[in-house]
Amino acid sequence: MDRVLFGDNQFFAINHISDEKARTQAIKFKDDRAIIKTLDYAIDAGVNTFMCTTHDRIANVCDHVRKHPDKYKDFKIYPCMPYAHKYANAVTELGYLGTLKEYIPGNFFNSMFKGGVAYLSKDFVSILELLIDAEMKMFKGINTPVIWMQNVITDLLLGLGMTDILLGFHNYVKKTYNAEAGFITMNMPKLLATLEAGGVENPIICTSINKIGFRMSGGIELYEETLKTKKVRVVAMQVLAGGAIPAKEAIEYISNLPNIESVLFGASSKAHIDDTVAYIKHFDGLR
C-alpha cells in the first residue's frame, strides 16, 4: 500500500466534530467537479490512492477516471463497503425488488436463485458475496488492489462472534477480485486477535489512531502494545481526531509508531492537502 491515502468523508458531509463544517462541505462538494478537482490536488501532491465508500456519486468519479486513462494511469481506488445508506434509500425509492434489480450484477435470475438459496439455508457468506459483487460494479476497469469492509459491519460481526463471515469476505475478495481484503474497525486489538485465530496472517486493518484516544476502543496503551508486539499492516485514520489535534502534532505521533503502513486523511482544500502530505514526508524522514 502507498504511505498516504486520501479519504472521502469531506465530500459527503461527514465530520465527527463539527456539524457546521459538515454543512459547509456539503455545499462545497454538491457538484462532482469539485470532488474531482480536489482529487487532482491530492494527485498533484503525490497521493495516488483514493479510499472511499461506495456512495452513488463515486460512480461518477469512476466514470471520469475511465475516460482519462493517461491522466489516472497510476491512480488506485480502495472501495469500502457496504454503504448502508445507499441501500436504505434505494428501498425507499425503488422497493425491495427494484433495489435487487438495480444492484445485483450479472444474470438477475441466477443471482436471485443464489441469494434465495443462501437466505433459506442461512448461508450468510453467499449473501455477502452477492453484496460484494453489487458494490464492485462501479469500479470495473479501475485498479482496486485493496477492498475494505466498513467498520459498521466489521464491528457488528466482531461483536456477534461471526468470524466465518469476516473470513468469507477475506477469501472471496482474494479469489474473485485478485485483491487483498482490508477491515475497518474501532477495535483493532480485538479484530486482529480474531483474524489471527482464523488463520489470516499479517492482515490489513484500518483503525482510528491518535494521541487522545478518539474512537479507539480499548485505549491508547492497548493499541500501542498491539502495534509493538503483533504482525499487522495498519492504516491509521482519524489521526487528527476530527480536527481536535493540530496536523503537525498528530502526524508526529503517528510517525513514531511501528506497523503503521499508511496514513489516511481527508481534506477539502489544496493547502490542507499539501500541508498534511508535507508533514508526513517530514516526519517519515526523521524516523
Short mmCIF file of C-alpha atoms in Angstrom, two decimals:
data_model
loop_
_atom_site.label_atom_id
_atom_site.label_comp_id
_atom_site.label_asym_id
_atom_site.label_seq_id
_atom_site.Cartn_x
_atom_site.Cartn_y
_atom_site.Cartn_z
CA MET A 1 0.00 0.00 0.00
CA ASP A 2 1.04 3.60 -0.54
CA ARG A 3 2.15 5.55 2.51
CA VAL A 4 -0.52 8.24 2.08
CA LEU A 5 -4.18 7.57 1.26
CA PHE A 6 -6.83 10.17 0.54
CA GLY A 7 -10.29 9.71 2.06
CA ASP A 8 -13.78 10.88 1.11
CA ASN A 9 -15.55 11.98 4.32
CA GLN A 10 -15.32 15.65 3.37
CA PHE A 11 -17.09 15.01 0.08
CA PHE A 12 -20.21 13.64 1.73
CA ALA A 13 -20.63 15.98 4.70
CA ILE A 14 -19.13 13.70 7.35
CA ASN A 15 -17.37 15.48 10.19
CA HIS A 16 -17.10 13.79 13.57
CA ILE A 17 -16.56 17.04 15.47
CA SER A 18 -18.49 19.85 13.79
CA ASP A 19 -21.93 19.81 12.16
CA GLU A 20 -21.23 23.29 10.86
CA LYS A 21 -18.14 22.10 8.98
CA ALA A 22 -20.16 19.21 7.60
CA ARG A 23 -22.78 21.57 6.22
CA THR A 24 -20.12 23.79 4.68
CA GLN A 25 -18.52 20.80 2.99
CA ALA A 26 -21.89 19.60 1.70
CA ILE A 27 -22.34 22.91 -0.08
CA LYS A 28 -18.79 22.97 -1.41
CA PHE A 29 -18.96 19.48 -2.88
CA LYS A 30 -22.52 19.46 -4.19
CA ASP A 31 -21.05 19.32 -7.71
CA ASP A 32 -18.99 16.30 -8.80
CA ARG A 33 -16.49 18.61 -10.48
CA ALA A 34 -15.47 19.90 -7.05
CA ILE A 35 -14.73 16.35 -5.91
CA ILE A 36 -12.63 15.60 -8.98
CA LYS A 37 -10.77 18.91 -8.64
CA THR A 38 -9.84 18.06 -5.04
CA LEU A 39 -8.73 14.57 -6.03
CA ASP A 40 -6.49 16.15 -8.65
CA TYR A 41 -4.99 18.36 -5.91
CA ALA A 42 -4.17 15.18 -3.97
CA ILE A 43 -2.58 13.58 -7.03
CA ASP A 44 -0.50 16.70 -7.61
CA ALA A 45 0.72 16.34 -4.02
CA GLY A 46 1.84 12.77 -4.74
CA VAL A 47 -1.18 10.89 -3.37
CA ASN A 48 -2.35 8.27 -5.86
CA THR A 49 -4.74 6.19 -3.75
CA PHE A 50 -8.33 7.21 -3.03
CA MET A 51 -10.07 5.26 -0.25
CA CYS A 52 -13.80 5.76 -0.49
CA THR A 53 -17.25 4.45 0.28
CA THR A 54 -19.46 3.11 -2.49
CA HIS A 55 -21.64 6.22 -2.40
CA ASP A 56 -23.61 6.63 -5.64
CA ARG A 57 -21.60 9.73 -6.59
CA ILE A 58 -18.38 7.73 -6.56
CA ALA A 59 -19.66 6.07 -9.73
CA ASN A 60 -19.31 9.45 -11.45
CA VAL A 61 -15.72 9.71 -10.22
CA CYS A 62 -15.03 6.25 -11.63
CA ASP A 63 -16.52 7.28 -14.98
CA HIS A 64 -14.21 10.29 -15.06
CA VAL A 65 -11.16 8.14 -14.28
CA ARG A 66 -12.04 5.66 -17.03
CA LYS A 67 -12.48 8.49 -19.54
CA HIS A 68 -8.96 9.82 -18.82
CA PRO A 69 -6.74 6.72 -18.62
CA ASP A 70 -3.47 8.54 -19.28
CA LYS A 71 -4.03 11.11 -16.56
CA TYR A 72 -5.01 8.47 -13.98
CA LYS A 73 -2.74 5.62 -15.07
CA ASP A 74 -1.19 5.34 -11.58
CA PHE A 75 -4.42 6.05 -9.72
CA LYS A 76 -5.86 3.43 -7.37
CA ILE A 77 -9.18 3.25 -5.55
CA TYR A 78 -9.79 1.34 -2.34
CA PRO A 79 -13.57 0.67 -2.17
CA CYS A 80 -15.13 0.45 1.30
CA MET A 81 -18.37 -1.49 1.56
CA PRO A 82 -21.23 -1.83 2.08
CA TYR A 83 -22.61 1.70 2.04
CA ALA A 84 -25.76 1.09 4.08
CA HIS A 85 -27.45 4.43 3.36
CA LYS A 86 -27.42 3.69 -0.36
CA TYR A 87 -29.46 0.53 0.08
CA ALA A 88 -31.85 2.11 2.57
CA ASN A 89 -32.54 4.97 0.17
CA ALA A 90 -32.95 2.60 -2.77
CA VAL A 91 -35.53 0.50 -0.93
CA THR A 92 -37.49 3.66 -0.16
CA GLU A 93 -37.41 4.81 -3.79
CA LEU A 94 -37.50 1.51 -5.71
CA GLY A 95 -38.87 -1.08 -3.32
CA TYR A 96 -37.15 -4.35 -2.46
CA LEU A 97 -37.46 -5.92 -5.91
CA GLY A 98 -36.34 -2.73 -7.64
CA THR A 99 -33.33 -2.47 -5.36
CA LEU A 100 -32.30 -6.04 -6.21
CA LYS A 101 -32.61 -5.32 -9.93
CA GLU A 102 -30.59 -2.13 -9.52
CA TYR A 103 -27.64 -3.54 -7.61
CA ILE A 104 -27.31 -7.29 -8.14
CA PRO A 105 -24.84 -7.90 -11.02
CA GLY A 106 -24.91 -10.44 -13.80
CA ASN A 107 -27.88 -12.60 -14.67
CA PHE A 108 -30.65 -11.41 -12.41
CA PHE A 109 -32.50 -14.68 -12.03
CA ASN A 110 -29.35 -16.69 -11.40
CA SER A 111 -28.31 -14.18 -8.76
CA MET A 112 -31.75 -14.25 -7.21
CA PHE A 113 -31.63 -18.04 -7.12
CA LYS A 114 -28.26 -17.98 -5.42
CA GLY A 115 -29.44 -15.36 -2.96
CA GLY A 116 -32.67 -17.18 -2.25
CA VAL A 117 -30.94 -20.45 -1.52
CA ALA A 118 -28.45 -18.57 0.63
CA TYR A 119 -31.23 -16.94 2.62
CA LEU A 120 -33.19 -20.13 3.18
CA SER A 121 -30.11 -22.03 4.28
CA LYS A 122 -28.83 -19.07 6.32
CA ASP A 123 -25.65 -19.10 4.25
CA PHE A 124 -24.71 -15.53 5.08
CA VAL A 125 -21.36 -15.81 3.33
CA SER A 126 -23.13 -16.31 -0.01
CA ILE A 127 -25.31 -13.28 0.70
CA LEU A 128 -22.16 -11.30 1.43
CA GLU A 129 -20.66 -12.39 -1.89
CA LEU A 130 -23.70 -11.00 -3.73
CA LEU A 131 -23.29 -7.69 -1.90
CA ILE A 132 -19.60 -7.50 -2.79
CA ASP A 133 -20.37 -8.13 -6.46
CA ALA A 134 -23.08 -5.46 -6.41
CA GLU A 135 -20.81 -2.89 -4.81
CA MET A 136 -17.91 -3.60 -7.17
CA LYS A 137 -19.89 -2.94 -10.35
CA MET A 138 -18.98 0.75 -10.42
CA PHE A 139 -15.22 0.03 -10.20
CA LYS A 140 -14.95 -2.11 -13.33
CA GLY A 141 -11.70 -1.37 -15.15
CA ILE A 142 -10.17 0.53 -12.23
CA ASN A 143 -7.23 -0.67 -10.14
CA THR A 144 -8.67 -1.77 -6.76
CA PRO A 145 -5.86 -3.67 -5.01
CA VAL A 146 -7.49 -3.49 -1.56
CA ILE A 147 -11.22 -3.89 -0.89
CA TRP A 148 -12.49 -2.90 2.55
CA MET A 149 -15.28 -3.96 4.85
CA GLN A 150 -16.82 -0.91 6.53
CA ASN A 151 -16.44 -0.63 10.29
CA VAL A 152 -20.21 -0.74 10.94
CA ILE A 153 -20.31 -4.28 9.52
CA THR A 154 -16.86 -5.36 10.74
CA ASP A 155 -17.57 -4.41 14.32
CA LEU A 156 -21.10 -5.85 14.24
CA LEU A 157 -19.75 -9.21 13.06
CA LEU A 158 -16.91 -8.98 15.56
CA GLY A 159 -19.32 -8.34 18.42
CA LEU A 160 -21.59 -11.22 17.36
CA GLY A 161 -18.65 -13.59 17.03
CA MET A 162 -19.42 -14.25 13.34
CA THR A 163 -15.81 -14.86 12.36
CA ASP A 164 -16.81 -17.05 9.43
CA ILE A 165 -18.28 -14.06 7.60
CA LEU A 166 -15.16 -11.96 8.19
CA LEU A 167 -13.08 -14.81 6.79
CA GLY A 168 -15.55 -15.28 3.94
CA PHE A 169 -15.08 -11.66 2.92
CA HIS A 170 -11.30 -12.08 3.06
CA ASN A 171 -11.35 -15.21 0.91
CA TYR A 172 -13.90 -14.03 -1.67
CA VAL A 173 -12.14 -10.72 -2.33
CA LYS A 174 -8.88 -12.56 -2.91
CA LYS A 175 -10.40 -15.26 -5.11
CA THR A 176 -12.77 -13.17 -7.21
CA TYR A 177 -11.07 -9.77 -7.46
CA ASN A 178 -7.41 -10.69 -7.01
CA ALA A 179 -7.27 -8.09 -4.25
CA GLU A 180 -6.40 -8.01 -0.60
CA ALA A 181 -9.16 -7.65 1.96
CA GLY A 182 -8.99 -4.83 4.45
CA PHE A 183 -11.10 -4.35 7.55
CA ILE A 184 -12.09 -1.02 9.08
CA THR A 185 -12.73 -1.17 12.82
CA MET A 186 -12.97 0.80 16.02
CA ASN A 187 -11.43 -2.10 17.95
CA MET A 188 -8.17 -3.03 16.28
CA PRO A 189 -6.74 -5.26 19.05
CA LYS A 190 -9.82 -7.49 19.20
CA LEU A 191 -10.20 -7.68 15.42
CA LEU A 192 -6.55 -8.59 14.95
CA ALA A 193 -6.78 -11.39 17.51
CA THR A 194 -9.93 -12.70 15.80
CA LEU A 195 -8.40 -12.68 12.33
CA GLU A 196 -5.21 -14.32 13.56
CA ALA A 197 -7.25 -17.07 15.22
CA GLY A 198 -9.00 -17.59 11.88
CA GLY A 199 -5.69 -18.09 10.07
CA VAL A 200 -5.30 -14.63 8.47
CA GLU A 201 -1.65 -13.66 8.71
CA ASN A 202 -0.49 -10.04 8.72
CA PRO A 203 -3.95 -8.63 7.96
CA ILE A 204 -4.71 -5.13 6.70
CA ILE A 205 -6.64 -3.13 9.27
CA CYS A 206 -7.76 0.49 9.11
CA THR A 207 -8.44 1.98 12.52
CA SER A 208 -8.51 5.23 14.45
CA ILE A 209 -5.11 6.03 15.90
CA ASN A 210 -4.40 9.36 17.54
CA LYS A 211 -2.74 10.70 20.66
CA ILE A 212 -6.00 11.46 22.53
CA GLY A 213 -7.66 8.05 22.09
CA PHE A 214 -10.50 9.32 19.88
CA ARG A 215 -12.63 6.35 18.77
CA MET A 216 -10.02 3.82 19.94
CA SER A 217 -11.84 1.01 21.77
CA GLY A 218 -9.59 -0.44 24.44
CA GLY A 219 -7.49 2.69 24.85
CA ILE A 220 -4.18 4.04 23.60
CA GLU A 221 -1.99 1.76 25.72
CA LEU A 222 -3.54 -1.41 24.30
CA TYR A 223 -3.23 -0.09 20.74
CA GLU A 224 0.42 0.84 21.21
CA GLU A 225 1.22 -2.54 22.75
CA THR A 226 -0.55 -4.35 19.91
CA LEU A 227 1.40 -2.36 17.30
CA LYS A 228 4.67 -3.18 19.03
CA THR A 229 4.09 -6.90 19.50
CA LYS A 230 1.87 -8.11 16.63
CA LYS A 231 2.26 -8.56 12.89
CA VAL A 232 -0.27 -6.33 11.20
CA ARG A 233 -0.44 -3.75 8.40
CA VAL A 234 -2.28 -0.76 9.81
CA VAL A 235 -3.85 2.17 8.01
CA ALA A 236 -4.17 4.95 10.57
CA MET A 237 -7.31 7.03 10.19
CA GLN A 238 -8.75 9.92 12.20
CA VAL A 239 -5.22 10.85 13.17
CA LEU A 240 -6.36 14.45 13.70
CA ALA A 241 -9.21 13.21 15.95
CA GLY A 242 -11.73 15.07 13.82
CA GLY A 243 -9.71 18.27 13.94
CA ALA A 244 -9.02 18.25 17.70
CA ILE A 245 -5.26 17.78 17.18
CA PRO A 246 -3.08 20.06 15.01
CA ALA A 247 -1.84 18.24 11.92
CA LYS A 248 1.87 18.55 12.71
CA GLU A 249 1.42 17.22 16.25
CA ALA A 250 -0.89 14.41 15.14
CA ILE A 251 1.37 13.16 12.37
CA GLU A 252 4.48 13.31 14.53
CA TYR A 253 2.77 10.92 16.95
CA ILE A 254 1.71 8.52 14.19
CA SER A 255 5.16 8.53 12.57
CA ASN A 256 6.77 7.24 15.77
CA LEU A 257 4.57 4.14 15.96
CA PRO A 258 5.54 0.75 14.45
CA ASN A 259 3.46 -1.13 11.89
CA ILE A 260 1.66 1.96 10.59
CA GLU A 261 1.93 1.21 6.89
CA SER A 262 -0.33 4.02 5.66
CA VAL A 263 -1.96 7.23 6.83
CA LEU A 264 -5.48 8.02 5.68
CA PHE A 265 -6.69 11.61 5.71
CA GLY A 266 -9.32 13.77 4.11
CA ALA A 267 -9.09 17.45 3.26
CA SER A 268 -11.20 19.91 1.35
CA SER A 269 -8.55 22.39 0.19
CA LYS A 270 -5.29 22.27 -1.72
CA ALA A 271 -3.44 23.96 1.14
CA HIS A 272 -4.56 21.37 3.70
CA ILE A 273 -3.66 18.52 1.36
CA ASP A 274 -0.21 19.93 0.67
CA ASP A 275 0.45 20.63 4.36
CA THR A 276 -0.59 17.18 5.52
CA VAL A 277 1.47 15.37 2.88
CA ALA A 278 4.47 17.57 3.70
CA TYR A 279 4.20 16.74 7.42
CA ILE A 280 4.04 13.00 6.68
CA LYS A 281 7.10 13.18 4.44
CA HIS A 282 8.94 15.31 7.00
CA PHE A 283 8.39 13.01 9.96
CA ASP A 284 8.99 9.88 7.87
CA GLY A 285 12.40 11.32 7.07
CA LEU A 286 13.16 11.67 10.78
CA ARG A 287 12.40 8.05 11.61
#
